[in-house]
Amino acid sequence: MPAVVIVGAQWGDEGKGKVTDLIGESVDFVVRYQGGNNAGHTVVVNTPSGEDKYALHLLPTGILSPNVTPVIGNGVVVDPRVLLEEIAGLNERGVDTSRLLLSADAHLIAPYHVELDKTIERFLGNSKIGTTGRGIGPAYSDKVGRVGLRIQDLYDPSILLQKIESSLQVKNELLTKVYNRRSFDAKTVADELLAYAEPLKPYLADTSKILNDALDENKVVVLEGGQGTLLDVDHGTYPFVTSSNPTAGGACIGSGIGPTRISSVVGIAKAYVTRVGQGPFPTELDDEIGQRIREIGAERGTTTGRDRRTGWYDAVIARYASRINGLTDLVLTKLDVLTGFDQIGVAVAYEIDGRKVSDMPITQTEFHHAKPIYEYLPGWQQDISGARSLSDLPENARNYVRFLEEISNVRISAIGVGPARDSIIRINSFS
Ligand code: GDP
Ligand code: IMO
Ligand code: MG
């Protein structure tokens, strides 16, 4: 009855989409359990005529595998316009999306959430988070504040209107009197959302029941996280985080599966680190090396097109991700990007106010002061994109991987050596 969780071990964009797609070949369900269209998962599929590239935001990566049932779980926040556009875009490219299941309990992102996200960011000025501007934070705030809208409300127009009216009571005051923006008319918002009710109806399902029944029948369920451990609202670099729980515990809450069902938790980490948006990043390389990693790794956001900040691998956060998620495996991605460097840095610990610290510090203030203590390993010059087993790697690349495995407290079960589905070295199976 294996349920496998896939979780980002850094600040997002670790290559979760590629790994989920890869194991999607042999699973029955792929479930998104949190986040929304702030995520951007790029999947590159080899075809007889070349490569097909897909950028997925809300749809689970399993949508690309014909034998997988993709599920949007209750923990996701859904912008219905974006979801239907994504579905239409895939249909145009010949991808069948009819298998999709959508939880009736998932929350809706309304137009006022998007407006508030952008407005609040502008007001924060230098203290801004650098959000994706997709309405994620305000939609989750409403969920926790018990003034949210759920997918099921689309099928009860009078309840929907009532909920929008009460939610807008305070928001319109804020928008007009504090933020100097226009107000929203509840009826107009309700009509806009109601237009999505019929197109979404075929996907509506009791997703928790379906997933638990599937596990009873020994089907394989993959729970695909968006974002990453350090963007988790509880365990990440708060307040520079997203507004949900990408970490493994969130997979149970966001899908309606109990913790006893989870058999393995696979962390995805790049062989270096990237981050989009504001917030502390101890190993950031604000120099030519960082720029070189950005260029070779094509480190530009899938969702917002922003340049990603880049830096050396950070074993402190890797150990932290291993602990917080209970990782059973780690997939190391983008090792190919490090080809050609004379030496490669790895932060093995931090120096904080004159002390050596090997664990994530207790306070954000200390994390802001953390200076990486590096070990430098010799690089390799040979192209490794064709490697399919550890023995195909040059010795220095093998040593680099072995070093990361030792220092990260988790076994490395696969290594990415290129964007395509088959550009991977498999070492252990995950489930
Ligand atoms: P996600 O958000 O975790 O799914 O990651 P993204 O898709 O946002 O970013 C990862 C990027 O790296 C995508 O463009 C992938 O196609 C690409 N990628 C994934 N694995 C590898 C790899 O092993 N090597 C290289 N060169 N690119 C990779
Ligand atoms: P995937 O799933 C990287 C970042 C934003 C910002 C912070 C809060 O592709 O790994 P939000 O819009 O969520 O309120 O923004 O989180 N962020 C991501 N960074 N990858 C993502 O998703 C991200 N989703 C959100 O840049 O710093
Ligand atoms: Mg991404």
Coordinates of C-alpha atoms and ligand atoms in Angstrom, one line a residue:
M1 CA 0.0 0.0 0.0
P2 CA 2.7 2.5 -0.8
A3 CA 2.1 6.2 -0.8
V4 CA 5.2 8.1 -1.7
V5 CA 5.7 11.8 -0.9
I6 CA 7.8 13.9 -3.2
V7 CA 9.0 17.1 -1.5
G8 CA 11.4 19.9 -2.4
A9 CA 14.3 19.9 0.0
Q10 CA 15.4 23.5 -0.7
W11 CA 13.6 26.7 -1.8
G12 CA 11.6 25.2 -4.6
D13 CA 12.4 24.5 -8.3
E14 CA 14.5 21.5 -7.4
G15 CA 13.2 19.5 -10.3
K16 CA 10.2 17.9 -8.5
G17 CA 8.2 17.9 -11.7
K18 CA 10.8 15.9 -13.6
V19 CA 11.1 13.3 -10.8
T20 CA 7.3 12.9 -10.4
D21 CA 7.0 12.5 -14.1
L22 CA 9.7 9.9 -14.1
I23 CA 8.1 7.7 -11.4
G24 CA 4.7 8.5 -12.8
E25 CA 5.4 5.8 -15.4
S26 CA 4.7 3.2 -12.8
V27 CA 2.2 4.6 -10.4
D28 CA -1.6 4.9 -10.3
F29 CA -2.3 8.3 -8.8
V30 CA -0.4 11.6 -8.6
V31 CA -1.8 14.1 -6.1
R32 CA -1.0 17.8 -5.6
Y33 CA -1.6 18.4 -1.9
Q34 CA -0.9 22.2 -1.4
G35 CA 0.0 25.4 -3.0
G36 CA -1.5 26.6 -6.2
N37 CA -0.4 28.2 -9.5
N38 CA 2.6 29.7 -7.7
A39 CA 4.2 26.4 -8.6
G40 CA 5.9 25.9 -12.0
H41 CA 7.0 22.4 -12.8
T42 CA 8.8 21.9 -16.1
V43 CA 8.7 18.4 -17.6
V44 CA 10.6 17.5 -20.7
V45 CA 9.4 14.4 -22.5
N46 CA 11.4 12.7 -25.2
T47 CA 9.4 12.0 -28.4
P48 CA 10.3 10.3 -31.7
S49 CA 10.6 13.8 -33.3
G50 CA 12.6 15.4 -30.4
E51 CA 11.6 16.8 -27.1
D52 CA 8.2 18.1 -25.8
K53 CA 8.4 20.6 -23.0
Y54 CA 5.5 21.2 -20.6
A55 CA 5.2 23.9 -17.9
L56 CA 2.6 22.8 -15.3
H57 CA 1.3 25.1 -12.6
L58 CA -1.8 23.6 -11.0
L59 CA -2.2 20.3 -12.7
P60 CA -0.3 17.4 -11.1
T61 CA 2.5 16.1 -13.2
G62 CA 0.7 12.8 -13.6
I63 CA -1.5 14.4 -16.2
L64 CA 1.2 13.6 -18.7
S65 CA 1.2 9.9 -18.1
P66 CA -1.9 8.2 -19.7
N67 CA -2.2 5.5 -17.0
V68 CA -2.1 7.9 -14.1
T69 CA -5.1 9.5 -12.4
P70 CA -4.1 13.0 -11.5
V71 CA -5.7 14.5 -8.4
I72 CA -5.9 18.1 -7.0
G73 CA -6.3 17.5 -3.3
N74 CA -8.2 19.5 -0.7
G75 CA -5.0 21.4 0.4
V76 CA -4.6 23.1 -2.9
V77 CA -5.9 26.7 -3.7
V78 CA -7.4 26.7 -7.1
D79 CA -7.7 29.7 -9.4
P80 CA -10.5 28.2 -11.6
R81 CA -9.6 30.4 -14.6
V82 CA -6.0 29.3 -14.5
L83 CA -7.0 25.6 -14.1
L84 CA -9.3 25.7 -17.1
E85 CA -6.7 27.5 -19.2
E86 CA -4.1 24.9 -18.3
I87 CA -6.5 22.1 -19.2
A88 CA -7.3 23.8 -22.5
G89 CA -3.6 24.3 -23.3
L90 CA -2.9 20.7 -22.7
N91 CA -5.9 19.5 -24.7
E92 CA -4.7 21.6 -27.7
R93 CA -1.4 19.7 -27.5
G94 CA -3.2 16.4 -27.6
V95 CA -2.9 15.6 -23.9
D96 CA -6.0 13.9 -22.4
T97 CA -7.1 15.6 -19.2
S98 CA -10.4 13.8 -18.6
R99 CA -9.0 11.6 -15.8
L100 CA -8.4 14.6 -13.6
L101 CA -10.1 14.6 -10.1
L102 CA -10.7 17.7 -8.1
S103 CA -11.5 17.8 -4.4
A104 CA -14.7 19.6 -3.6
D105 CA -12.9 20.9 -0.4
A106 CA -10.1 22.7 -2.2
H107 CA -10.3 26.5 -1.8
L108 CA -10.8 29.0 -4.6
I109 CA -8.6 31.9 -5.5
A110 CA -10.9 34.7 -6.3
P111 CA -10.0 37.9 -8.2
Y112 CA -9.8 39.9 -5.0
H113 CA -7.1 37.5 -3.6
V114 CA -4.9 38.2 -6.6
E115 CA -5.5 42.0 -6.3
L116 CA -4.7 41.9 -2.5
D117 CA -1.5 39.8 -3.1
K118 CA -0.1 42.4 -5.5
T119 CA -1.3 45.4 -3.5
I120 CA 0.1 44.2 -0.2
E121 CA 3.4 43.4 -1.8
R122 CA 3.6 47.0 -3.1
F123 CA 2.7 48.4 0.3
L124 CA 5.4 46.3 2.0
G125 CA 8.0 48.0 -0.1
N126 CA 11.5 46.9 1.0
S127 CA 9.9 44.3 3.4
K128 CA 8.1 42.6 0.5
I129 CA 8.2 38.8 0.3
G130 CA 8.6 38.7 -3.5
T131 CA 5.5 36.6 -4.0
T132 CA 4.4 35.2 -7.3
G133 CA 1.4 37.6 -7.2
R134 CA -1.1 34.8 -7.8
G135 CA -3.3 35.4 -4.8
I136 CA -1.9 32.4 -2.8
G137 CA -1.3 34.1 0.5
P138 CA -4.7 36.0 0.7
A139 CA -6.6 32.8 -0.3
Y140 CA -4.9 30.7 2.4
S141 CA -5.5 33.6 4.9
D142 CA -9.2 33.5 4.1
K143 CA -9.1 29.7 4.5
V144 CA -7.6 29.9 8.0
G145 CA -9.7 32.9 8.8
R146 CA -12.8 30.9 7.9
V147 CA -14.0 33.3 5.2
G148 CA -12.7 31.3 2.3
L149 CA -14.6 29.9 -0.7
R150 CA -14.4 26.3 -1.7
I151 CA -14.9 24.5 -5.0
Q152 CA -18.2 23.0 -3.7
D153 CA -19.6 26.5 -3.2
L154 CA -19.7 26.9 -6.9
Y155 CA -22.7 24.5 -6.9
D156 CA -24.7 26.6 -4.4
P157 CA -25.0 30.0 -5.9
S158 CA -26.8 31.7 -3.0
I159 CA -24.2 30.4 -0.5
L160 CA -21.4 31.5 -2.8
L161 CA -22.8 35.0 -3.0
Q162 CA -23.3 35.2 0.8
K163 CA -19.7 34.1 1.4
I164 CA -18.3 36.5 -1.1
E165 CA -20.3 39.3 0.5
S166 CA -19.1 38.7 4.0
S167 CA -15.5 38.2 2.8
L168 CA -15.6 41.5 0.9
Q169 CA -17.1 43.5 3.7
V170 CA -13.7 44.1 5.4
K171 CA -11.6 43.7 2.2
N172 CA -13.4 46.5 0.3
E173 CA -12.8 48.8 3.2
L174 CA -9.2 47.9 3.2
L175 CA -8.8 48.1 -0.5
T176 CA -10.5 51.5 -0.8
K177 CA -9.6 53.3 2.4
V178 CA -6.1 51.9 3.2
Y179 CA -4.7 50.8 -0.1
N180 CA -6.4 53.3 -2.3
R181 CA -7.6 50.7 -4.8
R182 CA -11.0 50.0 -6.3
S183 CA -13.6 47.8 -4.4
F184 CA -15.1 44.6 -5.7
D185 CA -18.7 44.0 -6.4
A186 CA -19.8 40.7 -4.8
K187 CA -22.4 39.9 -7.4
T188 CA -19.9 40.4 -10.3
V189 CA -17.3 38.2 -8.5
A190 CA -20.0 35.5 -7.9
D191 CA -21.1 35.6 -11.5
E192 CA -17.5 35.3 -12.7
L193 CA -16.8 32.3 -10.5
L194 CA -20.2 30.7 -11.3
A195 CA -19.2 30.6 -14.9
Y196 CA -16.5 28.0 -14.0
A197 CA -19.0 25.7 -12.2
E198 CA -20.2 23.7 -15.2
P199 CA -16.7 23.2 -16.9
L200 CA -15.3 22.0 -13.6
K201 CA -18.1 19.7 -12.7
P202 CA -16.8 16.6 -14.5
Y203 CA -13.7 16.6 -12.3
L204 CA -15.4 16.9 -8.9
A205 CA -14.8 14.0 -6.6
D206 CA -14.4 12.7 -3.1
T207 CA -10.7 12.5 -3.6
S208 CA -9.8 11.4 0.0
K209 CA -12.1 8.4 -0.3
I210 CA -10.8 7.5 -3.8
L211 CA -7.2 7.7 -2.6
N212 CA -7.8 5.6 0.5
D213 CA -9.7 3.0 -1.4
A214 CA -6.9 2.9 -4.0
L215 CA -4.4 2.3 -1.2
D216 CA -6.6 -0.5 0.2
E217 CA -6.3 -2.1 -3.2
N218 CA -2.5 -1.8 -3.2
K219 CA -2.4 0.9 -5.8
V220 CA 0.6 3.3 -5.8
V221 CA -0.1 6.9 -4.9
V222 CA 2.5 9.7 -5.3
L223 CA 1.9 12.9 -3.4
E224 CA 3.6 15.8 -5.2
G225 CA 4.5 18.8 -3.3
G226 CA 4.8 22.3 -4.7
Q227 CA 7.5 24.8 -3.5
G228 CA 10.0 23.4 -1.0
T229 CA 10.9 22.7 2.7
L230 CA 12.4 26.2 3.3
L231 CA 9.3 27.8 1.9
D232 CA 7.0 26.0 4.3
V233 CA 5.0 28.4 6.5
D234 CA 5.9 26.5 9.6
H235 CA 9.3 25.1 9.0
G236 CA 10.7 27.6 6.4
T237 CA 12.4 30.9 6.5
Y238 CA 9.4 32.7 7.8
P239 CA 8.1 35.3 6.8
F240 CA 9.9 34.7 3.5
V241 CA 7.8 31.6 2.8
T242 CA 4.7 30.5 0.9
S243 CA 1.4 30.2 2.9
S244 CA 1.1 26.4 3.0
N245 CA 2.9 23.3 4.1
P246 CA 4.9 21.8 1.3
T247 CA 6.7 19.5 3.8
A248 CA 5.8 15.8 4.1
G249 CA 3.3 16.3 6.9
G250 CA 1.3 18.6 4.6
A251 CA 0.8 15.7 2.2
C252 CA -1.5 14.0 4.7
I253 CA -3.5 17.1 5.5
G254 CA -3.7 18.2 1.9
S255 CA -4.9 14.8 0.5
G256 CA -6.9 13.2 3.3
I257 CA -4.5 10.3 3.7
G258 CA -3.4 9.2 7.2
P259 CA 0.4 9.2 8.1
T260 CA 0.4 5.4 8.5
R261 CA -0.2 5.2 4.7
I262 CA 3.1 6.9 3.8
S263 CA 5.9 4.4 3.0
S264 CA 8.6 6.7 1.7
V265 CA 9.4 10.4 1.5
V266 CA 11.6 11.4 -1.4
G267 CA 13.4 14.8 -1.1
I268 CA 14.5 16.5 -4.3
A269 CA 17.6 18.8 -4.1
K270 CA 19.7 20.5 -6.7
A271 CA 23.4 19.8 -6.7
Y272 CA 23.6 23.5 -5.8
V273 CA 20.8 25.8 -4.4
T274 CA 18.5 28.4 -6.0
R275 CA 15.9 30.7 -4.5
V276 CA 13.3 33.1 -6.1
G277 CA 12.0 36.1 -4.2
Q278 CA 13.3 37.7 -1.0
G279 CA 14.7 36.2 2.1
P280 CA 17.9 34.8 3.6
F281 CA 20.1 32.5 1.5
P282 CA 23.5 31.8 3.3
T283 CA 25.3 30.2 0.3
E284 CA 24.2 32.8 -2.3
L285 CA 26.8 33.6 -4.8
D286 CA 26.3 37.2 -5.9
D287 CA 29.2 37.0 -8.3
E288 CA 30.5 35.5 -11.6
I289 CA 30.2 32.0 -10.4
G290 CA 26.6 32.5 -9.4
Q291 CA 25.9 34.1 -12.8
R292 CA 27.6 31.1 -14.5
I293 CA 25.4 28.6 -12.6
R294 CA 22.3 30.7 -13.5
E295 CA 23.2 30.6 -17.2
I296 CA 24.2 27.0 -17.5
G297 CA 21.3 25.8 -15.3
A298 CA 18.8 28.2 -17.1
E299 CA 17.8 29.4 -13.7
R300 CA 14.8 31.5 -14.7
G301 CA 11.4 31.0 -13.0
T302 CA 8.8 28.8 -14.7
T303 CA 6.0 30.8 -13.3
T304 CA 7.1 34.5 -13.2
G305 CA 10.2 34.4 -15.4
R306 CA 12.3 36.0 -12.7
D307 CA 16.0 35.2 -12.4
R308 CA 16.6 32.7 -9.7
R309 CA 19.3 33.5 -7.1
T310 CA 22.0 30.9 -7.1
G311 CA 24.5 29.5 -4.6
W312 CA 26.5 26.4 -3.5
Y313 CA 25.0 23.3 -2.0
D314 CA 24.1 23.8 1.6
A315 CA 24.3 20.7 3.8
V316 CA 22.8 22.4 6.8
I317 CA 19.5 22.9 5.0
A318 CA 19.8 19.4 3.5
R319 CA 20.1 17.9 6.9
Y320 CA 17.3 20.1 8.1
A321 CA 15.0 19.0 5.2
S322 CA 16.0 15.4 5.9
R323 CA 14.8 15.8 9.5
I324 CA 11.7 17.8 9.0
N325 CA 10.4 15.5 6.3
G326 CA 11.8 12.2 7.5
L327 CA 13.4 11.7 4.1
T328 CA 14.0 8.1 3.1
D329 CA 15.7 9.1 -0.2
L330 CA 17.1 12.1 -1.9
V331 CA 17.2 12.7 -5.6
L332 CA 20.0 15.0 -6.6
T333 CA 19.2 17.0 -9.7
K334 CA 21.2 19.1 -12.2
L335 CA 24.5 17.6 -11.4
D336 CA 25.3 18.2 -15.1
V337 CA 25.2 22.0 -14.5
L338 CA 28.3 21.8 -12.3
T339 CA 30.4 20.3 -15.1
G340 CA 33.4 22.6 -16.0
F341 CA 34.0 24.2 -12.6
D342 CA 37.5 23.8 -11.2
Q343 CA 36.2 23.5 -7.7
I344 CA 32.8 23.2 -6.1
G345 CA 31.9 24.6 -2.7
V346 CA 29.7 22.8 -0.2
A347 CA 28.6 24.5 3.0
V348 CA 29.1 22.0 5.7
A349 CA 28.2 24.3 8.6
Y350 CA 27.6 28.0 9.4
E351 CA 29.6 30.5 11.4
I352 CA 27.1 32.5 13.4
D353 CA 28.4 35.4 15.6
G354 CA 31.7 33.6 16.0
R355 CA 30.3 30.2 16.7
K356 CA 30.4 27.1 14.5
V357 CA 26.8 25.8 14.0
S358 CA 26.0 22.5 12.3
D359 CA 22.2 22.6 12.6
M360 CA 19.6 25.1 11.5
P361 CA 19.7 27.9 14.1
I362 CA 16.7 28.3 16.4
T363 CA 16.0 31.9 15.4
Q364 CA 15.7 33.7 12.0
T365 CA 18.0 36.5 13.3
E366 CA 20.8 33.9 13.6
F367 CA 19.9 32.5 10.2
H368 CA 20.3 36.0 8.7
H369 CA 23.7 36.2 10.3
A370 CA 24.8 32.7 9.2
K371 CA 28.1 32.6 7.1
P372 CA 28.7 29.4 5.3
I373 CA 31.8 27.3 6.2
Y374 CA 32.8 25.7 3.0
E375 CA 34.7 22.7 1.9
Y376 CA 35.8 22.8 -1.7
L377 CA 35.9 19.7 -3.8
P378 CA 37.7 19.3 -7.1
G379 CA 35.4 19.6 -10.2
W380 CA 35.3 17.6 -13.4
Q381 CA 35.4 18.7 -17.0
Q382 CA 33.8 15.7 -18.9
D383 CA 30.2 16.0 -20.2
I384 CA 28.1 13.8 -17.9
S385 CA 24.7 14.2 -19.6
G386 CA 24.9 10.7 -21.1
A387 CA 25.8 9.0 -17.8
R388 CA 23.2 6.4 -16.8
S389 CA 25.0 4.7 -13.9
L390 CA 27.4 5.8 -11.2
S391 CA 30.3 4.2 -13.0
D392 CA 29.7 6.4 -16.0
L393 CA 30.5 9.5 -13.9
P394 CA 34.1 10.8 -13.7
E395 CA 35.7 10.1 -10.4
N396 CA 35.4 13.7 -9.1
A397 CA 31.7 13.8 -9.8
R398 CA 31.3 10.4 -8.0
N399 CA 33.2 11.8 -5.0
Y400 CA 31.1 15.0 -5.0
V401 CA 27.9 12.9 -4.8
R402 CA 29.3 10.6 -2.2
F403 CA 30.4 13.6 -0.1
L404 CA 26.9 15.2 -0.4
E405 CA 25.3 11.9 0.7
E406 CA 27.5 11.6 3.8
I407 CA 27.0 15.1 4.8
S408 CA 23.2 15.4 4.1
N409 CA 22.1 12.4 6.3
V410 CA 20.1 10.8 3.6
R411 CA 20.8 8.2 0.9
I412 CA 21.0 9.5 -2.7
S413 CA 18.7 7.3 -4.8
A414 CA 18.9 9.0 -8.2
I415 CA 20.9 11.7 -9.9
G416 CA 19.7 14.1 -12.6
V417 CA 22.1 14.7 -15.4
G418 CA 19.8 16.7 -17.8
P419 CA 16.3 18.0 -18.2
A420 CA 14.8 15.1 -20.2
R421 CA 12.9 12.2 -18.6
D422 CA 15.6 9.6 -19.2
S423 CA 18.5 11.9 -18.2
I424 CA 18.9 10.2 -14.8
I425 CA 21.1 7.8 -13.0
R426 CA 19.0 5.4 -10.9
I427 CA 20.6 3.9 -7.8
N428 CA 17.8 2.7 -5.5
S429 CA 14.0 2.4 -6.1
F430 CA 11.9 4.6 -3.9
S431 CA 9.0 2.5 -2.7
Ligands
GDP1 P1 10.1 22.1 -9.8 O1 9.4 23.3 -9.6 O2 10.7 21.5 -8.6 O3 9.3 21.1 -10.6 O4 11.3 22.5 -10.8 P2 11.3 23.5 -12.1 O5 10.6 22.7 -13.2 O6 10.7 24.8 -11.7 O7 12.8 23.8 -12.3 C1 13.7 22.7 -12.6 C2 14.3 23.0 -14.0 O8 15.4 22.1 -14.1 C3 13.4 22.6 -15.1 O9 13.6 23.5 -16.2 C4 13.8 21.2 -15.5 O10 13.5 20.9 -16.8 C5 15.3 21.3 -15.2 N1 15.9 20.0 -14.7 C6 15.4 19.1 -13.9 N2 16.3 18.1 -13.6 C7 17.4 18.5 -14.3 C8 18.7 17.9 -14.4 O11 19.0 16.9 -13.8 N3 19.6 18.6 -15.2 C9 19.3 19.7 -15.9 N4 20.2 20.3 -16.6 N5 18.0 20.3 -15.8 C10 17.1 19.7 -15.0
IMO2 P1 7.7 25.3 -7.4 O1 6.6 24.4 -7.0 C1 10.2 28.7 -6.1 C2 8.2 31.7 -3.6 C3 8.0 33.1 -4.2 C4 8.1 33.9 -2.9 C5 7.4 33.0 -1.8 C6 6.0 33.3 -1.6 O2 7.9 25.6 -8.8 O3 9.0 24.8 -6.7 P2 3.7 32.9 -3.0 O4 3.3 33.4 -4.3 O5 3.7 31.5 -2.8 O6 3.0 33.6 -1.9 O7 5.3 33.4 -2.8 O8 7.5 31.7 -2.4 N1 7.7 30.6 -4.4 C7 8.4 29.7 -5.1 N2 9.7 29.7 -5.4 N3 9.4 27.7 -6.6 C8 8.1 27.7 -6.4 O9 7.2 26.7 -6.7 C9 7.5 28.8 -5.6 N4 6.3 29.1 -5.2 C10 6.4 30.2 -4.5 O10 9.0 33.4 -5.1 O11 9.5 34.0 -2.5
MG3 MG 9.3 25.3 -10.2

